[in-house]
Coordinates of C-alpha atoms and ligand atoms in Angstrom, one line a residue:
M1 CA -28.6 39.6 10.0
V2 CA -24.9 38.1 11.0
H3 CA -22.3 37.3 7.9
G4 CA -19.4 33.9 7.8
Y5 CA -21.6 32.1 11.1
N6 CA -25.1 31.1 11.7
G7 CA -26.0 33.4 15.2
K8 CA -27.1 29.7 16.6
I9 CA -26.2 26.7 18.3
A10 CA -28.0 22.9 18.9
R11 CA -28.4 22.3 22.5
V12 CA -29.3 18.4 22.1
N13 CA -30.5 16.2 25.5
L14 CA -29.8 12.2 24.4
Q15 CA -31.7 11.4 27.1
E16 CA -35.0 12.7 26.4
R17 CA -34.0 13.0 22.2
S18 CA -34.2 16.7 22.0
F19 CA -33.3 19.6 20.9
K20 CA -33.1 23.3 21.1
V21 CA -31.6 26.2 19.2
E22 CA -29.8 29.0 21.2
N23 CA -29.0 32.2 19.8
P24 CA -25.7 33.7 21.3
E25 CA -25.2 37.1 21.6
E26 CA -22.8 38.9 19.1
S27 CA -20.5 39.8 21.8
V28 CA -19.6 35.7 22.0
Y29 CA -18.7 35.1 19.0
K30 CA -15.9 38.4 19.2
M31 CA -14.8 37.2 22.8
Y32 CA -14.0 33.7 22.0
L33 CA -15.0 33.2 17.7
G34 CA -15.6 29.4 17.8
G35 CA -13.4 26.1 18.0
R36 CA -11.4 26.4 21.6
G37 CA -12.1 29.3 22.4
L38 CA -16.4 28.6 22.2
G39 CA -16.0 25.5 23.8
A40 CA -14.1 26.7 26.9
Y41 CA -16.3 29.1 27.5
Y42 CA -19.7 26.4 27.2
L43 CA -17.3 24.0 28.8
F44 CA -16.5 26.2 31.6
R45 CA -19.6 28.0 31.9
E46 CA -21.7 25.1 32.2
L47 CA -19.6 21.7 33.9
A48 CA -19.9 21.0 37.4
P49 CA -16.9 21.0 39.1
K50 CA -15.4 17.6 39.5
T51 CA -18.3 15.8 37.2
D52 CA -16.7 12.5 35.9
A53 CA -15.4 12.8 32.9
L54 CA -17.5 9.4 31.8
A55 CA -20.6 10.5 33.3
P56 CA -23.9 11.6 31.7
E57 CA -23.6 15.1 33.1
N58 CA -20.4 15.2 31.2
I59 CA -21.4 17.6 27.9
I60 CA -19.8 17.5 24.6
I61 CA -19.2 20.7 22.8
I62 CA -18.3 20.2 19.0
A63 CA -17.5 23.5 17.7
T64 CA -16.6 25.3 14.5
S65 CA -15.6 29.1 14.0
V66 CA -17.1 32.6 12.7
I67 CA -14.4 31.6 9.3
T68 CA -15.2 27.7 9.3
G69 CA -16.2 26.8 5.7
V70 CA -15.1 30.3 4.2
P71 CA -13.8 28.4 0.6
I72 CA -10.4 29.4 1.6
A73 CA -7.3 26.6 2.7
G74 CA -7.8 25.6 5.7
M75 CA -10.6 26.4 6.6
S76 CA -11.8 23.1 7.6
R77 CA -11.0 22.7 11.3
C78 CA -13.5 21.6 13.9
S79 CA -12.6 21.3 17.7
I80 CA -14.6 18.6 20.2
I81 CA -14.2 19.4 24.4
A82 CA -15.3 17.6 26.6
K83 CA -13.7 17.1 29.9
S84 CA -11.6 14.2 29.2
P85 CA -11.4 10.7 30.7
L86 CA -7.2 10.6 29.8
T87 CA -6.4 13.4 32.3
G88 CA -9.1 14.8 34.5
T89 CA -8.7 18.1 32.6
Y90 CA -9.9 20.1 29.8
G91 CA -10.5 18.3 26.9
E92 CA -10.0 18.9 22.9
T93 CA -9.5 18.1 19.9
E94 CA -9.6 19.5 16.4
A95 CA -9.4 17.2 12.6
G96 CA -9.9 18.7 9.1
G97 CA -12.1 17.0 6.8
F98 CA -15.3 18.0 5.8
F99 CA -16.8 17.2 8.5
G100 CA -16.4 21.1 10.5
S101 CA -17.5 22.8 6.9
E102 CA -20.3 20.6 6.5
L103 CA -22.1 21.0 9.7
K104 CA -21.3 24.6 9.4
G105 CA -23.4 25.0 6.6
T106 CA -26.5 22.8 8.8
G107 CA -27.6 26.5 10.2
F108 CA -25.9 25.4 13.4
D109 CA -22.2 27.1 14.6
A110 CA -21.7 24.6 17.5
L111 CA -23.7 21.6 19.0
I112 CA -23.8 21.3 22.8
I113 CA -24.3 16.9 23.5
E114 CA -26.1 16.3 27.2
G115 CA -27.0 12.9 29.0
R116 CA -26.7 9.8 28.2
S117 CA -29.4 8.1 26.1
V118 CA -30.8 4.9 26.9
K119 CA -29.9 2.7 23.6
P120 CA -27.1 3.4 21.4
V121 CA -28.1 6.4 19.4
Y122 CA -27.1 8.6 16.6
L123 CA -27.5 12.0 15.1
F124 CA -28.2 13.5 11.8
V125 CA -27.9 17.2 11.9
Q126 CA -29.5 18.6 8.7
D127 CA -30.6 22.2 7.8
N128 CA -31.7 23.6 10.9
R129 CA -33.3 20.1 12.5
V130 CA -31.8 16.9 14.8
D131 CA -32.8 14.0 14.2
F132 CA -32.0 10.9 16.7
K133 CA -31.7 7.3 14.9
D134 CA -31.6 4.3 16.8
A135 CA -28.2 2.9 16.6
S136 CA -28.5 -1.1 17.9
T137 CA -27.6 -2.6 14.8
I138 CA -24.4 -0.4 14.4
W139 CA -23.5 -0.6 18.0
G140 CA -19.9 -2.8 18.2
K141 CA -19.1 -2.1 14.4
N142 CA -15.7 -0.7 13.4
T143 CA -15.9 2.4 12.0
K144 CA -15.6 1.4 8.0
E145 CA -18.2 -1.1 8.6
A146 CA -21.0 1.8 10.7
Q147 CA -19.9 4.7 8.7
T148 CA -21.5 2.6 5.3
E149 CA -24.7 1.7 7.5
I150 CA -25.2 5.1 8.5
R151 CA -25.1 6.4 5.0
E152 CA -27.3 3.6 3.4
Q153 CA -30.0 4.3 6.8
L154 CA -30.1 8.4 5.5
N155 CA -30.0 7.4 1.8
D156 CA -26.9 10.0 2.0
R157 CA -23.6 9.3 0.1
H158 CA -22.4 12.8 1.1
A159 CA -23.4 12.9 4.5
R160 CA -19.5 13.9 6.6
I161 CA -19.7 11.0 9.5
A162 CA -17.8 12.1 13.0
L163 CA -18.0 8.4 14.6
I164 CA -16.3 6.4 17.1
G165 CA -15.3 2.5 16.9
P166 CA -15.2 -0.1 19.4
A167 CA -12.7 1.8 21.5
G168 CA -15.2 4.6 23.1
E169 CA -17.7 2.0 22.7
N170 CA -15.4 0.4 25.8
L171 CA -14.6 3.2 26.9
V172 CA -10.8 2.6 26.3
R173 CA -9.7 6.4 28.1
Y174 CA -7.6 7.2 24.6
A175 CA -10.9 6.6 21.9
C176 CA -10.7 8.9 19.4
I177 CA -13.6 10.4 16.8
L178 CA -12.7 9.6 13.6
N179 CA -14.2 11.7 10.3
E180 CA -14.5 10.2 6.8
L181 CA -12.4 7.2 8.8
K182 CA -9.3 9.3 8.1
F183 CA -9.7 12.3 10.3
A184 CA -9.2 11.3 13.7
H185 CA -10.3 13.6 16.9
G186 CA -7.6 12.3 18.4
R187 CA -6.4 12.6 21.5
G188 CA -7.8 12.7 24.8
G189 CA -10.3 10.2 25.3
L190 CA -13.2 12.2 23.8
G191 CA -14.3 8.8 21.9
A192 CA -15.2 7.2 25.2
V193 CA -17.4 10.2 26.4
M194 CA -19.5 9.9 23.2
G195 CA -19.1 6.0 24.2
S196 CA -20.5 6.7 27.9
K197 CA -23.6 8.9 26.2
R198 CA -24.1 5.8 23.9
L199 CA -23.8 8.3 21.0
K200 CA -22.4 6.2 18.2
A201 CA -21.9 9.0 15.4
V202 CA -22.6 12.5 14.4
A203 CA -24.0 12.3 10.6
V204 CA -24.0 16.2 9.0
H205 CA -25.5 17.3 5.7
G206 CA -26.0 20.9 5.3
N207 CA -27.5 23.2 2.7
V208 CA -27.8 26.7 4.6
K209 CA -24.4 27.7 4.8
P210 CA -23.8 31.2 6.2
Q211 CA -23.4 34.5 3.9
L212 CA -20.4 36.2 3.8
K213 CA -20.0 40.1 4.1
D214 CA -17.8 40.5 1.7
P215 CA -17.2 37.2 -1.0
E216 CA -14.7 39.1 -3.4
K217 CA -12.4 39.6 -1.4
V218 CA -12.4 36.1 0.4
Q219 CA -12.4 34.4 -3.2
N220 CA -9.8 36.8 -3.9
I221 CA -7.6 35.3 -0.6
A222 CA -8.5 31.8 -2.6
K223 CA -7.1 33.0 -5.5
W224 CA -3.9 35.0 -3.9
M225 CA -3.6 31.0 -2.0
A226 CA -3.9 28.6 -5.2
T227 CA -1.6 30.6 -6.7
H228 CA 1.1 31.4 -4.5
W229 CA 1.3 27.8 -2.7
K230 CA 3.8 26.5 -4.7
E231 CA 6.4 28.6 -4.3
L232 CA 7.0 27.7 -0.8
P233 CA 9.7 24.5 -0.3
G234 CA 8.5 23.2 3.1
T235 CA 4.7 23.3 1.8
V236 CA 6.1 21.5 -2.0
T237 CA 7.3 18.8 0.4
R238 CA 4.4 18.2 2.7
S239 CA 2.0 17.8 -0.5
T240 CA 4.3 15.1 -1.9
L241 CA 5.6 13.6 1.4
G242 CA 2.6 14.1 3.9
T243 CA 3.5 14.8 7.7
A244 CA 5.7 11.6 7.1
D245 CA 8.4 14.6 5.8
A246 CA 9.6 15.1 9.5
V247 CA 10.9 11.7 9.8
L248 CA 14.5 11.6 8.1
P249 CA 15.0 15.1 9.3
L250 CA 14.1 14.7 13.6
N251 CA 16.4 11.1 12.9
A252 CA 19.4 13.3 11.3
L253 CA 18.9 15.8 14.2
G254 CA 18.8 12.6 16.8
I255 CA 15.5 14.0 18.1
L256 CA 13.1 10.9 16.4
P257 CA 11.3 9.3 19.3
T258 CA 13.0 5.9 19.5
R259 CA 12.3 3.1 22.5
N260 CA 10.1 4.8 24.2
F261 CA 12.3 7.6 24.4
Q262 CA 15.4 5.8 25.3
G263 CA 17.0 7.0 21.9
G264 CA 16.6 9.8 19.6
A265 CA 17.9 8.0 16.3
F266 CA 16.3 5.2 14.3
A267 CA 18.5 2.6 12.5
K268 CA 15.3 2.1 10.2
A269 CA 14.6 5.3 9.9
E270 CA 14.8 5.1 6.3
N271 CA 12.3 2.0 5.4
V272 CA 9.7 4.3 7.2
S273 CA 10.4 7.8 5.8
G274 CA 8.1 9.6 3.9
G275 CA 10.2 9.0 0.9
K276 CA 9.9 5.2 1.1
M277 CA 6.0 6.1 1.4
A278 CA 6.3 7.5 -2.4
E279 CA 8.2 4.7 -3.6
T280 CA 6.2 2.2 -2.3
I281 CA 2.7 1.6 -1.3
L282 CA 1.3 5.1 -1.7
T283 CA -1.3 4.7 -4.0
G284 CA -3.3 8.4 -3.4
T285 CA -3.4 11.7 -1.6
D286 CA -6.8 13.5 -0.3
G287 CA -6.7 16.8 1.7
C288 CA -9.4 19.1 3.6
Y289 CA -11.9 21.0 2.1
A290 CA -10.7 23.7 -0.1
C291 CA -7.1 22.8 0.5
Q292 CA -4.8 22.7 -2.6
I293 CA -1.9 20.7 -0.4
R294 CA -3.7 17.5 -0.2
C295 CA -1.1 16.6 2.5
K296 CA -2.8 13.3 3.5
R297 CA -2.3 9.9 2.4
E298 CA -4.0 6.7 0.8
V299 CA -1.4 3.8 0.8
T300 CA -2.2 -0.3 0.0
T301 CA -0.4 -2.8 1.8
D302 CA 0.5 -6.3 0.3
V303 CA 0.7 -9.4 2.7
P304 CA 0.6 -9.7 5.9
Y305 CA -0.2 -5.9 6.7
E306 CA -3.1 -6.2 3.6
T307 CA -4.9 -2.1 4.2
E308 CA -7.5 -0.8 3.4
P309 CA -7.3 2.5 1.2
E310 CA -10.1 3.9 3.3
Y311 CA -8.2 4.4 6.2
G312 CA -5.6 7.0 4.8
G313 CA -2.0 6.6 5.0
P314 CA 0.2 7.6 8.3
E315 CA 0.9 10.4 9.4
Y316 CA 4.4 11.6 11.2
E317 CA 3.2 10.7 14.9
T318 CA 1.0 7.3 14.1
I319 CA 4.6 7.1 11.8
V320 CA 7.1 7.2 15.2
A321 CA 4.5 5.6 17.7
F322 CA 4.6 2.4 15.9
G323 CA 7.5 2.4 14.2
P324 CA 10.8 4.0 16.4
L325 CA 8.7 4.1 18.8
C326 CA 8.6 0.0 19.6
D327 CA 11.3 -0.3 17.3
V328 CA 9.3 -1.4 14.2
G329 CA 11.0 -1.0 11.0
D330 CA 8.0 -2.1 8.4
L331 CA 6.1 0.9 7.1
G332 CA 3.9 -2.1 5.8
A333 CA 3.0 -2.7 9.8
V334 CA 3.0 1.1 10.5
S335 CA 0.1 1.0 7.7
K336 CA -1.6 -1.6 9.7
A337 CA -1.5 -0.1 12.8
N338 CA -2.7 3.0 11.6
E339 CA -5.6 1.3 9.9
L340 CA -6.4 -0.6 13.1
C341 CA -6.3 2.7 14.8
N342 CA -8.9 4.0 12.8
A343 CA -11.1 1.2 12.4
Y344 CA -11.6 0.5 16.0
G345 CA -11.3 4.4 17.1
L346 CA -8.2 4.9 19.3
D347 CA -5.9 7.4 19.4
T348 CA -2.5 6.2 17.3
I349 CA 0.0 8.4 20.1
S350 CA -1.5 7.1 22.8
T351 CA -1.8 3.6 21.5
G352 CA 1.6 3.7 20.3
S353 CA 3.1 4.9 23.7
S354 CA 0.8 2.4 26.0
I355 CA 2.6 -0.5 23.5
A356 CA 5.8 1.1 23.7
F357 CA 5.3 1.2 27.4
A358 CA 4.7 -2.3 28.0
I359 CA 7.1 -3.6 25.7
E360 CA 9.6 -1.2 28.8
C361 CA 7.8 -3.3 31.3
Y362 CA 8.4 -6.2 30.0
E363 CA 11.6 -5.8 28.8
S364 CA 12.4 -5.1 32.5
G365 CA 10.5 -8.2 33.9
L366 CA 8.0 -5.4 35.5
L367 CA 5.4 -7.4 33.5
T368 CA 5.8 -10.9 32.9
S369 CA 4.3 -13.7 30.2
K370 CA 1.6 -14.7 33.5
D371 CA 0.5 -11.1 33.2
T372 CA 0.2 -10.8 29.2
K373 CA -1.0 -14.1 29.2
G374 CA 2.1 -16.1 27.2
L375 CA 2.6 -12.6 24.4
K376 CA 6.0 -12.1 24.5
L377 CA 6.8 -8.0 24.0
R378 CA 10.0 -7.3 22.9
W379 CA 11.0 -4.7 20.4
G380 CA 11.0 -4.5 16.9
D381 CA 8.0 -7.8 17.0
A382 CA 5.5 -6.1 14.8
D383 CA 2.7 -9.0 15.4
S384 CA 2.8 -8.3 19.1
V385 CA 2.0 -4.6 18.5
L386 CA -0.5 -5.0 16.1
Q387 CA -2.6 -8.0 18.1
L388 CA -2.1 -5.5 20.9
I389 CA -4.3 -2.9 19.2
G390 CA -7.1 -5.1 19.0
M391 CA -6.9 -6.1 23.2
I392 CA -6.5 -2.8 23.8
A393 CA -10.1 -2.0 21.5
H394 CA -12.1 -4.1 23.1
R395 CA -10.2 -4.5 26.3
Q396 CA -9.0 -7.8 26.4
G397 CA -6.0 -9.3 28.3
I398 CA -3.3 -7.1 29.0
G399 CA -4.9 -4.8 26.8
D400 CA -7.7 -3.4 29.3
L401 CA -5.1 -2.2 32.0
L402 CA -3.1 -0.6 28.5
G403 CA -6.8 1.0 27.3
E404 CA -6.3 3.1 31.0
G405 CA -3.5 4.8 29.3
V406 CA -0.2 5.1 30.9
K407 CA -0.5 7.2 34.4
R408 CA -3.5 4.8 35.3
A409 CA -1.3 1.4 34.3
S410 CA 2.1 2.5 36.1
E411 CA 0.2 3.1 39.1
K412 CA -1.6 -0.1 38.6
I413 CA 2.0 -1.6 37.9
G414 CA 4.2 -0.6 40.9
K415 CA 7.5 -1.3 41.1
S416 CA 8.7 2.1 39.5
S417 CA 7.0 1.6 36.0
N418 CA 6.1 5.1 36.2
R419 CA 10.3 5.9 35.1
F420 CA 8.4 4.5 31.2
A421 CA 5.3 6.2 31.5
L422 CA 6.3 8.7 29.4
H423 CA 3.2 11.7 29.8
T424 CA 1.8 15.0 31.0
K425 CA -0.9 15.0 32.9
G426 CA -1.9 11.5 32.3
K427 CA -1.4 11.7 28.2
E428 CA 0.7 10.4 26.9
L429 CA 3.9 12.8 25.0
A430 CA 3.2 13.1 21.6
M431 CA 6.1 12.0 19.4
H432 CA 8.9 15.5 19.5
D433 CA 11.7 14.8 22.0
P434 CA 11.4 18.4 23.9
R435 CA 15.4 17.4 24.9
G436 CA 16.3 18.7 21.5
K437 CA 13.6 21.6 21.3
T438 CA 13.0 23.2 25.0
G439 CA 9.8 25.0 23.7
V440 CA 8.3 22.0 23.2
A441 CA 9.0 20.6 27.1
I442 CA 6.6 23.9 27.9
G443 CA 4.3 23.5 25.7
Y444 CA 4.1 19.6 27.2
A445 CA 4.2 20.7 30.9
I446 CA 1.4 23.8 29.9
S447 CA -1.2 22.6 28.0
P448 CA -4.4 22.9 29.5
S449 CA -4.7 19.0 27.8
G450 CA -1.9 17.7 28.8
S451 CA 1.0 17.0 25.9
D452 CA 0.8 18.0 23.1
H453 CA 3.2 19.3 20.0
M454 CA 0.5 21.7 18.6
Q455 CA 0.5 23.9 21.2
A456 CA 3.2 26.2 19.7
A457 CA 5.8 26.3 16.7
H458 CA 8.9 23.7 17.6
D459 CA 11.9 25.8 17.8
P460 CA 13.9 25.7 14.7
V461 CA 11.7 28.3 13.8
F462 CA 12.7 30.7 16.6
A463 CA 16.2 29.9 15.0
K464 CA 16.4 31.8 12.3
P465 CA 14.7 34.9 10.6
S466 CA 10.9 34.1 9.3
K467 CA 8.2 35.7 8.7
F468 CA 6.9 34.6 12.6
M469 CA 10.0 36.9 14.2
E470 CA 9.6 39.7 12.2
I471 CA 5.7 39.7 12.9
A472 CA 6.1 39.0 17.0
G473 CA 9.2 42.0 16.7
I474 CA 11.6 39.0 18.2
T475 CA 14.9 40.4 16.7
K476 CA 16.9 38.0 18.5
S477 CA 17.6 34.3 17.2
V478 CA 17.4 31.7 19.5
D479 CA 19.4 28.2 19.7
P480 CA 16.5 25.1 19.9
R481 CA 18.0 24.0 23.4
D482 CA 17.7 27.3 24.8
L483 CA 16.0 27.6 28.1
G484 CA 16.3 31.2 28.6
P485 CA 13.9 34.3 28.9
D486 CA 14.1 34.8 24.8
K487 CA 13.0 31.5 24.4
V488 CA 10.3 31.8 26.9
R489 CA 8.9 34.9 25.6
A490 CA 9.1 33.8 21.4
F491 CA 7.3 30.8 23.2
V492 CA 4.8 33.2 24.6
Y493 CA 3.8 34.7 21.1
A494 CA 3.9 31.5 19.2
H495 CA 1.7 29.8 21.5
L496 CA -1.4 32.6 21.3
W497 CA -0.1 32.7 17.7
W498 CA -1.3 28.9 17.8
G499 CA -4.0 28.8 20.0
L500 CA -6.1 31.3 17.7
L501 CA -5.9 28.7 15.4
D502 CA -7.2 26.5 17.1
C503 CA -10.3 29.0 18.0
L504 CA -10.2 29.8 14.5
G505 CA -10.6 26.1 13.1
A506 CA -7.5 27.8 11.1
C507 CA -5.0 24.8 9.8
K508 CA -1.6 25.6 11.6
F509 CA 0.6 23.5 8.1
V510 CA -1.2 26.9 6.3
F511 CA -1.5 29.5 8.7
I512 CA 2.7 28.3 10.4
P513 CA 4.0 31.5 10.5
H514 CA 7.5 30.7 9.8
N515 CA 8.7 29.9 5.9
A516 CA 6.6 26.9 5.1
G517 CA 2.4 29.0 6.1
V518 CA 1.8 30.2 3.1
L519 CA -1.5 32.6 4.3
D520 CA 0.2 35.1 7.8
P521 CA -1.5 36.6 10.5
H522 CA -2.9 39.6 8.3
Q523 CA -4.2 37.6 5.4
L524 CA -6.2 35.7 8.5
V525 CA -6.9 38.8 10.1
E526 CA -8.7 39.9 6.3
I527 CA -10.3 36.5 6.0
V528 CA -12.1 37.3 9.3
N529 CA -13.4 40.9 8.5
A530 CA -14.6 39.8 5.0
S531 CA -16.2 37.2 6.2
T532 CA -18.1 38.7 9.4
G533 CA -18.3 42.5 8.2
W534 CA -16.2 43.1 11.7
Q535 CA -13.4 45.3 12.1
T536 CA -11.6 43.0 14.1
S537 CA -7.7 43.3 14.1
L538 CA -5.0 41.0 14.9
W539 CA -4.3 42.2 18.4
S540 CA -8.3 41.4 19.9
L541 CA -7.7 38.0 18.0
M542 CA -4.8 37.5 19.4
K543 CA -6.3 38.6 22.9
A544 CA -9.4 36.0 22.4
S545 CA -6.4 33.1 22.1
E546 CA -5.8 34.0 25.4
R547 CA -8.5 34.7 26.4
A548 CA -9.5 31.3 25.8
L549 CA -5.9 30.0 27.1
N550 CA -7.3 31.5 30.4
L551 CA -10.5 30.1 30.9
A552 CA -9.2 26.4 30.2
R553 CA -6.6 27.0 32.4
A554 CA -8.7 27.7 35.2
F555 CA -11.1 25.3 34.4
N556 CA -7.9 23.1 35.4
M557 CA -7.6 25.0 38.2
R558 CA -11.5 24.7 39.4
E559 CA -10.7 20.8 39.0
G560 CA -7.8 21.1 41.5
F561 CA -4.7 21.3 39.5
T562 CA -1.9 23.2 40.5
A563 CA 1.5 24.3 38.8
A564 CA 2.6 20.9 40.1
D565 CA 0.9 19.3 37.8
D566 CA 2.7 21.2 34.6
T567 CA 5.8 18.8 34.7
L568 CA 7.6 16.5 32.1
P569 CA 8.1 12.8 32.9
E570 CA 11.5 12.3 34.7
R571 CA 13.1 10.8 31.3
L572 CA 13.2 13.9 29.5
Y573 CA 15.1 14.7 32.6
E574 CA 18.1 12.5 31.8
E575 CA 20.4 11.6 28.4
I576 CA 19.4 10.6 25.5
Q577 CA 21.1 7.0 25.5
F578 CA 22.2 7.2 21.1
G579 CA 21.5 8.5 18.2
P580 CA 23.4 12.0 16.9
S581 CA 22.2 14.2 20.0
K582 CA 23.0 11.2 22.5
G583 CA 23.5 12.7 26.0
A584 CA 21.4 15.9 25.6
K585 CA 18.9 16.1 28.2
I586 CA 16.5 19.0 29.9
N587 CA 18.5 20.7 32.9
K588 CA 15.4 20.6 35.6
E589 CA 16.2 23.8 37.5
Q590 CA 16.5 26.0 34.3
F591 CA 13.3 24.8 33.5
Q592 CA 12.0 25.3 36.6
N593 CA 12.6 28.9 36.1
A594 CA 11.7 28.6 32.6
L595 CA 7.6 27.6 33.7
H596 CA 8.4 30.4 36.1
L597 CA 8.9 33.4 34.2
Y598 CA 6.3 31.8 31.7
Y599 CA 3.9 32.5 34.5
E600 CA 5.0 35.5 34.6
M601 CA 4.9 36.6 31.8
M602 CA 0.9 35.6 31.0
G603 CA 0.0 37.2 34.0
W604 CA 0.0 33.9 35.8
D605 CA 0.9 33.3 40.1
P606 CA 4.2 31.9 39.6
E607 CA 4.3 29.6 42.6
T608 CA 0.3 28.3 42.1
G609 CA 0.2 28.7 38.1
A610 CA -3.5 30.5 38.4
P611 CA -4.2 33.1 36.6
S612 CA -4.3 36.2 38.3
A613 CA -7.6 38.8 39.4
T614 CA -6.1 41.0 37.1
K615 CA -5.6 39.0 34.4
L616 CA -8.6 37.8 34.2
L617 CA -10.3 41.0 34.3
E618 CA -8.0 42.6 31.6
L619 CA -9.2 39.6 29.8
D620 CA -12.8 40.8 30.5
L621 CA -12.8 37.5 32.2
G622 CA -13.8 38.5 35.7
W623 CA -17.4 36.3 35.8
I624 CA -15.2 33.4 36.0
N625 CA -15.0 33.6 39.5
E626 CA -19.2 33.1 40.4
H627 CA -18.5 30.1 38.7
Ligands
SF4_1 S1 -2.1 20.9 4.4 FE1 -3.1 19.3 5.0 S2 -4.1 18.8 7.3 FE2 -4.0 21.4 6.2 S3 -5.9 21.7 5.3 FE3 -4.6 21.5 3.9 S4 -4.6 18.8 3.7 FE4 -5.9 19.2 5.6

């Protein structure tokens, strides 16, 4: 008997409307843990090279981990993995909430979804079975209506539901998957993969949670967390202000992405800050399974931007993507943008970035009112931003082009519009300017799924003593703008730690190993061992993270990606134009040297960036040469 996990996955075929249960060996769980690791394992093994991401042959892996659902804060996250229609790379997206812990309670650790349904369908996964349900009456509906109708049809108010909106059905390349209407599996367009399969939703309700090997020890760690989390000022701020707590500090540093990364300071930053939200529109807080921090927001706004609280309030990334990035300083409008994206099933980061790209093209004359059918696109015009969101979701007018993402849109527009297309590997940049924290630049460039701010700790962590520095054995502090060997080394260690959290479905806000993280790496190891009965170590878990990263990298190499794709948009090599960091830029030569050094530290070929045969053998990944 296994503990902590189920030892079962469900393989679902949408074409045949059938499922079968598989029992992976324990060694698979030990080597890949779950989440990113399990997803990369199955995607690499099962997806034929060069498969179109929107073809029926693409597969979707929805994966929990060996500790998802353990009743401790932060054990809530669930990974969804497929080939991305936005980047053509390995695609991965995580979200918290309650979906992951509920899925784990159905008796399955993961679902592998294959094929394309003839008609719209949704899945109902409950204790050890998968049922196929007709989705024809909910196809085309916004997420809230669809979720309500599914719960009514199932007569189950407590089913947790991950679903797509019209954007996913319309194959917008950055359509997302929402659970509980506000926890977004946001990035990389995996909502479009669900849409291409005519899969509207996956509902889960589980009553067969796996047993834990040492429940008392787990309970003790949960109690420790509940008692100690308020001792950390950073965590308390996150609880009171949400992730929007980052708006003003980054603005003060001059690295708050403004006007499509032209500048780093926003004159109306106060208006869209976490404090302003708390004072004006905040009506409640929310959190993920078993978490006391409750960093999620609920807001209610008035005319002209009324919002429905069920869609949650905007997070930092969303605030910046529709606020400073588009020069909009109205929190009501930003909250409305958040609501629309959650209703239509759009990734807020890519949507805001695509709109900022369009505005800059329009302001520069590369797009005209002929292209936009009369819609004027101007910095700071909240109403046109909101109008564009609907047009993107429904692929109407210029929204059809913008729904392709900035890389494809700039290729179509031509006329040097690629200067305004801020992406890596086709995925729009997250709302952090690497010109002020260069480790983020390395993370953007080498992320296997394209630009991602969640790849590693951000550079200020390396600038002063912290729990992370102590545990990683880093004794020298490193300046946030440094790109030398000390920074690369710190990035390598932080990257593997953060990757481990994605393999285990653990929330980074709970486990950030600096002074805002509550639980530390040793406690994470204790949680794994107390749950599973294993005798694992931090070293072994970090190796699992490295294994998952190398698998994702190898997947991309097989798809034809090379070191030449580990790039940054040109704008990041240019100076920040305004704000306290005016003049800051990334030195291209230093950045290339840092990348080469990173490859060598990782055991990757310094020229091609491919994992070396020796590294693969060391990670017990020699088998991938047979695939
Ligand atoms: S800290 Fe926030 S995101 Fe993390 S588990 Fe708690 S509520 Fe969820």
